[in-house]
PDB file of C-alpha atoms in Angstrom:
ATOM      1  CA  UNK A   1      38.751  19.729  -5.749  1.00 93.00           C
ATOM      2  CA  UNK A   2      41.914  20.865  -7.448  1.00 95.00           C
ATOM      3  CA  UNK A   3      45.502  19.212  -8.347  1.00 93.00           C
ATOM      4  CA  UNK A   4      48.732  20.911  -8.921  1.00 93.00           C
ATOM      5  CA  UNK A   5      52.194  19.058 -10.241  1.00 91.00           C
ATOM      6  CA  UNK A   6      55.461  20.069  -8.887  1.00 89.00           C
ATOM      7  CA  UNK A   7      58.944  18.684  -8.904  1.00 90.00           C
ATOM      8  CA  UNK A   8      60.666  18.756  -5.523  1.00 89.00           C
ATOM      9  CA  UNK A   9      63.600  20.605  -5.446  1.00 88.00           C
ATOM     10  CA  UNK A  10      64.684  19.917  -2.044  1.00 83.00           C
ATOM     11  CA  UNK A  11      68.172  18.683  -2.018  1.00 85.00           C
ATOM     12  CA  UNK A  12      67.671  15.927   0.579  1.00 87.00           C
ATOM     13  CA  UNK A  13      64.199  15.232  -1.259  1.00 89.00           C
ATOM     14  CA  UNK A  14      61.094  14.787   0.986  1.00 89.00           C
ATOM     15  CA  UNK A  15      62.760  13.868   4.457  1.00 90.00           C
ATOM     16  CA  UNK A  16      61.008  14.461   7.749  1.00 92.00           C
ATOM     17  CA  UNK A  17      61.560  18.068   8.234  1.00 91.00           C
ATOM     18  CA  UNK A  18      60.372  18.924   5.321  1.00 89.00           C
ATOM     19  CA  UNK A  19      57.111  16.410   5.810  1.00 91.00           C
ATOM     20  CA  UNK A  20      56.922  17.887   9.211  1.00 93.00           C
ATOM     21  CA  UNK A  21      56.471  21.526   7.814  1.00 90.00           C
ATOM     22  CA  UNK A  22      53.566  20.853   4.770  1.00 91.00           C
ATOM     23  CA  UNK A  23      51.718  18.481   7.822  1.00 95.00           C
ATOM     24  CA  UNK A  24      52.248  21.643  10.148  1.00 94.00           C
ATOM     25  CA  UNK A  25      50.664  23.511   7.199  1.00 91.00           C
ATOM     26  CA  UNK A  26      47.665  21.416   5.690  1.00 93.00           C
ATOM     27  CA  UNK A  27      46.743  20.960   9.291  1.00 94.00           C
ATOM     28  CA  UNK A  28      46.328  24.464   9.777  1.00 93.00           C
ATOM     29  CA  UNK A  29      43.636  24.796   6.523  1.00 93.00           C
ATOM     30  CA  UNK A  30      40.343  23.990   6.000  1.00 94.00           C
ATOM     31  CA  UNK A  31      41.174  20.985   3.118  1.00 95.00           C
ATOM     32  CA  UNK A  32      41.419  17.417   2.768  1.00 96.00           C
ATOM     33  CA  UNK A  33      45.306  17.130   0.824  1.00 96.00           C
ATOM     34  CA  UNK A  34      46.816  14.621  -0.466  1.00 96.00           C
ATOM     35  CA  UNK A  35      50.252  13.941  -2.774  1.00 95.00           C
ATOM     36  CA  UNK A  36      51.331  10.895  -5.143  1.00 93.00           C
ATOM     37  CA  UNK A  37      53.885  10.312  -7.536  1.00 88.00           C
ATOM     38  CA  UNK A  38      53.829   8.189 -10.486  1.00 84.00           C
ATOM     39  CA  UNK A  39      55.435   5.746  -8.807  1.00 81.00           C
ATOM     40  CA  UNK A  40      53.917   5.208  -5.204  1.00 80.00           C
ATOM     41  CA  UNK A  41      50.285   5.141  -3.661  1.00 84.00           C
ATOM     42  CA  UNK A  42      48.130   8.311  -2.590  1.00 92.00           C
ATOM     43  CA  UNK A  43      49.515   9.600   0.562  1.00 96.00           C
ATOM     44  CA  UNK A  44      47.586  11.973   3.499  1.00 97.00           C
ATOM     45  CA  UNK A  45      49.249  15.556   3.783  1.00 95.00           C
ATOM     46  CA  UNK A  46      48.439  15.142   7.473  1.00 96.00           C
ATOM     47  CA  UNK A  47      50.817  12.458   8.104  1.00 97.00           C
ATOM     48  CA  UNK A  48      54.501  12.716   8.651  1.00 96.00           C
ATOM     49  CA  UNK A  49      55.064   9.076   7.930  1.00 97.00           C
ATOM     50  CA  UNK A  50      52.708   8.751   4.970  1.00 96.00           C
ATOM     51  CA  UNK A  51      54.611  11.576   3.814  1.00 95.00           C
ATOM     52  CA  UNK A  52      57.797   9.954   4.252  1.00 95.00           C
ATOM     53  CA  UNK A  53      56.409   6.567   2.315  1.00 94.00           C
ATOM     54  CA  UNK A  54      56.824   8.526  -0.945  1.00 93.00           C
ATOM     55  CA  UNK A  55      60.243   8.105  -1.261  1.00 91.00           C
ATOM     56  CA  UNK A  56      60.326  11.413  -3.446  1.00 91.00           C
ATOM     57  CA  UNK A  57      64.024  12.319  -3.679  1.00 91.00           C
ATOM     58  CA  UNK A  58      65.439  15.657  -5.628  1.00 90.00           C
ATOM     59  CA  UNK A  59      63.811  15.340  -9.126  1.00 91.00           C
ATOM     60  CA  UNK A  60      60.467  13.873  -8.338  1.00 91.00           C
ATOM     61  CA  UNK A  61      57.176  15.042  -9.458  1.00 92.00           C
ATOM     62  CA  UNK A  62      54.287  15.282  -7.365  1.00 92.00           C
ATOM     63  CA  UNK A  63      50.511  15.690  -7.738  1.00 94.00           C
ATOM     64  CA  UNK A  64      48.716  17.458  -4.928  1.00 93.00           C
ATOM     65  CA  UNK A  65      45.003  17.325  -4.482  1.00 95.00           C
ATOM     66  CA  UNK A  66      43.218  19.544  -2.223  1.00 96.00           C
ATOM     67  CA  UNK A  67      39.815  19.647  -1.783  1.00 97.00           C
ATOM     68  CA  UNK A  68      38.141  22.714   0.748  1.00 96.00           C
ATOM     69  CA  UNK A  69      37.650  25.598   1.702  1.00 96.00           C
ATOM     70  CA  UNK A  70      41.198  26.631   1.508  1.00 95.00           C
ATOM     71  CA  UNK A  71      41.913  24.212  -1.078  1.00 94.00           C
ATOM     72  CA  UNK A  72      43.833  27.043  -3.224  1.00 94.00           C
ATOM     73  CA  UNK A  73      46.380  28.419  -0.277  1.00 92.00           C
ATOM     74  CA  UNK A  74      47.535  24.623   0.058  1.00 92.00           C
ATOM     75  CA  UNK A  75      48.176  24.205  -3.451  1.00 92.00           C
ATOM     76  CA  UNK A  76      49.712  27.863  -3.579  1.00 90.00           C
ATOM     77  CA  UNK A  77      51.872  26.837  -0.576  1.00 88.00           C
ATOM     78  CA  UNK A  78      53.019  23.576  -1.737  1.00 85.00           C
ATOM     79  CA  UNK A  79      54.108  25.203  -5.162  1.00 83.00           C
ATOM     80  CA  UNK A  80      56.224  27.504  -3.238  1.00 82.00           C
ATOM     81  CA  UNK A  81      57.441  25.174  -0.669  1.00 80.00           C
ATOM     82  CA  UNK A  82      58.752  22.329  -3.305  1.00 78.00           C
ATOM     83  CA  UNK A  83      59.923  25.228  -5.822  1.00 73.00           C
ATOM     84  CA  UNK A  84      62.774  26.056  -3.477  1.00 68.00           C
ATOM     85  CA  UNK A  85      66.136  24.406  -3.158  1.00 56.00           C
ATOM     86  CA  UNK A  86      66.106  23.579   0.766  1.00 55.00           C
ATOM     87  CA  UNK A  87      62.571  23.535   1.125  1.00 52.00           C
ATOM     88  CA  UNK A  88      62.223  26.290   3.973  1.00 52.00           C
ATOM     89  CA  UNK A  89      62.348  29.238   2.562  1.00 48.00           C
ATOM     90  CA  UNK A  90      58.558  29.913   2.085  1.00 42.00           C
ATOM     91  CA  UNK A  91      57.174  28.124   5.505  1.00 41.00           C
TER      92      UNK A  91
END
């Protein structure tokens, strides 16, 4: 199992495109993810509206767990994927 921290960047913070694309993602790897905040519950990488329950706006920092096979590409992706300012970029 590893963790990574990263601050979204996203503009429009974590909406439902941008859930859409890391669930499109972590379902396509062999790893269990999931991301919290500091301020919400543990949610599934797999599920748009678990995603969505974050509430993580522009500024937020995030923990992502990953725990597989593939564990380190989903963490690699992730850090990419939040690093950028509209959140596409690296999909």
């Amino acid at each position: 199992m590893k963790t990574r921290s990263m601050v979204v960047q996203c503009e429009h913070g974590l909406h439902a495109r941008v859930a859409a694309q890391v669930v499109k993602r972590v379902q396509a790897c062999d790893a269990t993810v999931h991301i919290c905040c500091a301020t919400c519950s543990r949610a599934n990488a797999c599920s748009i509206l678990a995603l969505l329950t974050l509430g993580a706006v522009a500024g937020t920092r995030l923990e992502v767990v990953a725990e597989g096979q593939d564990e380190d590409v989903v963490l690699d992706f992730h850090v990419r994927y939040f690093d950028t300012t509209d959140g596409q970029r690296h999909v």
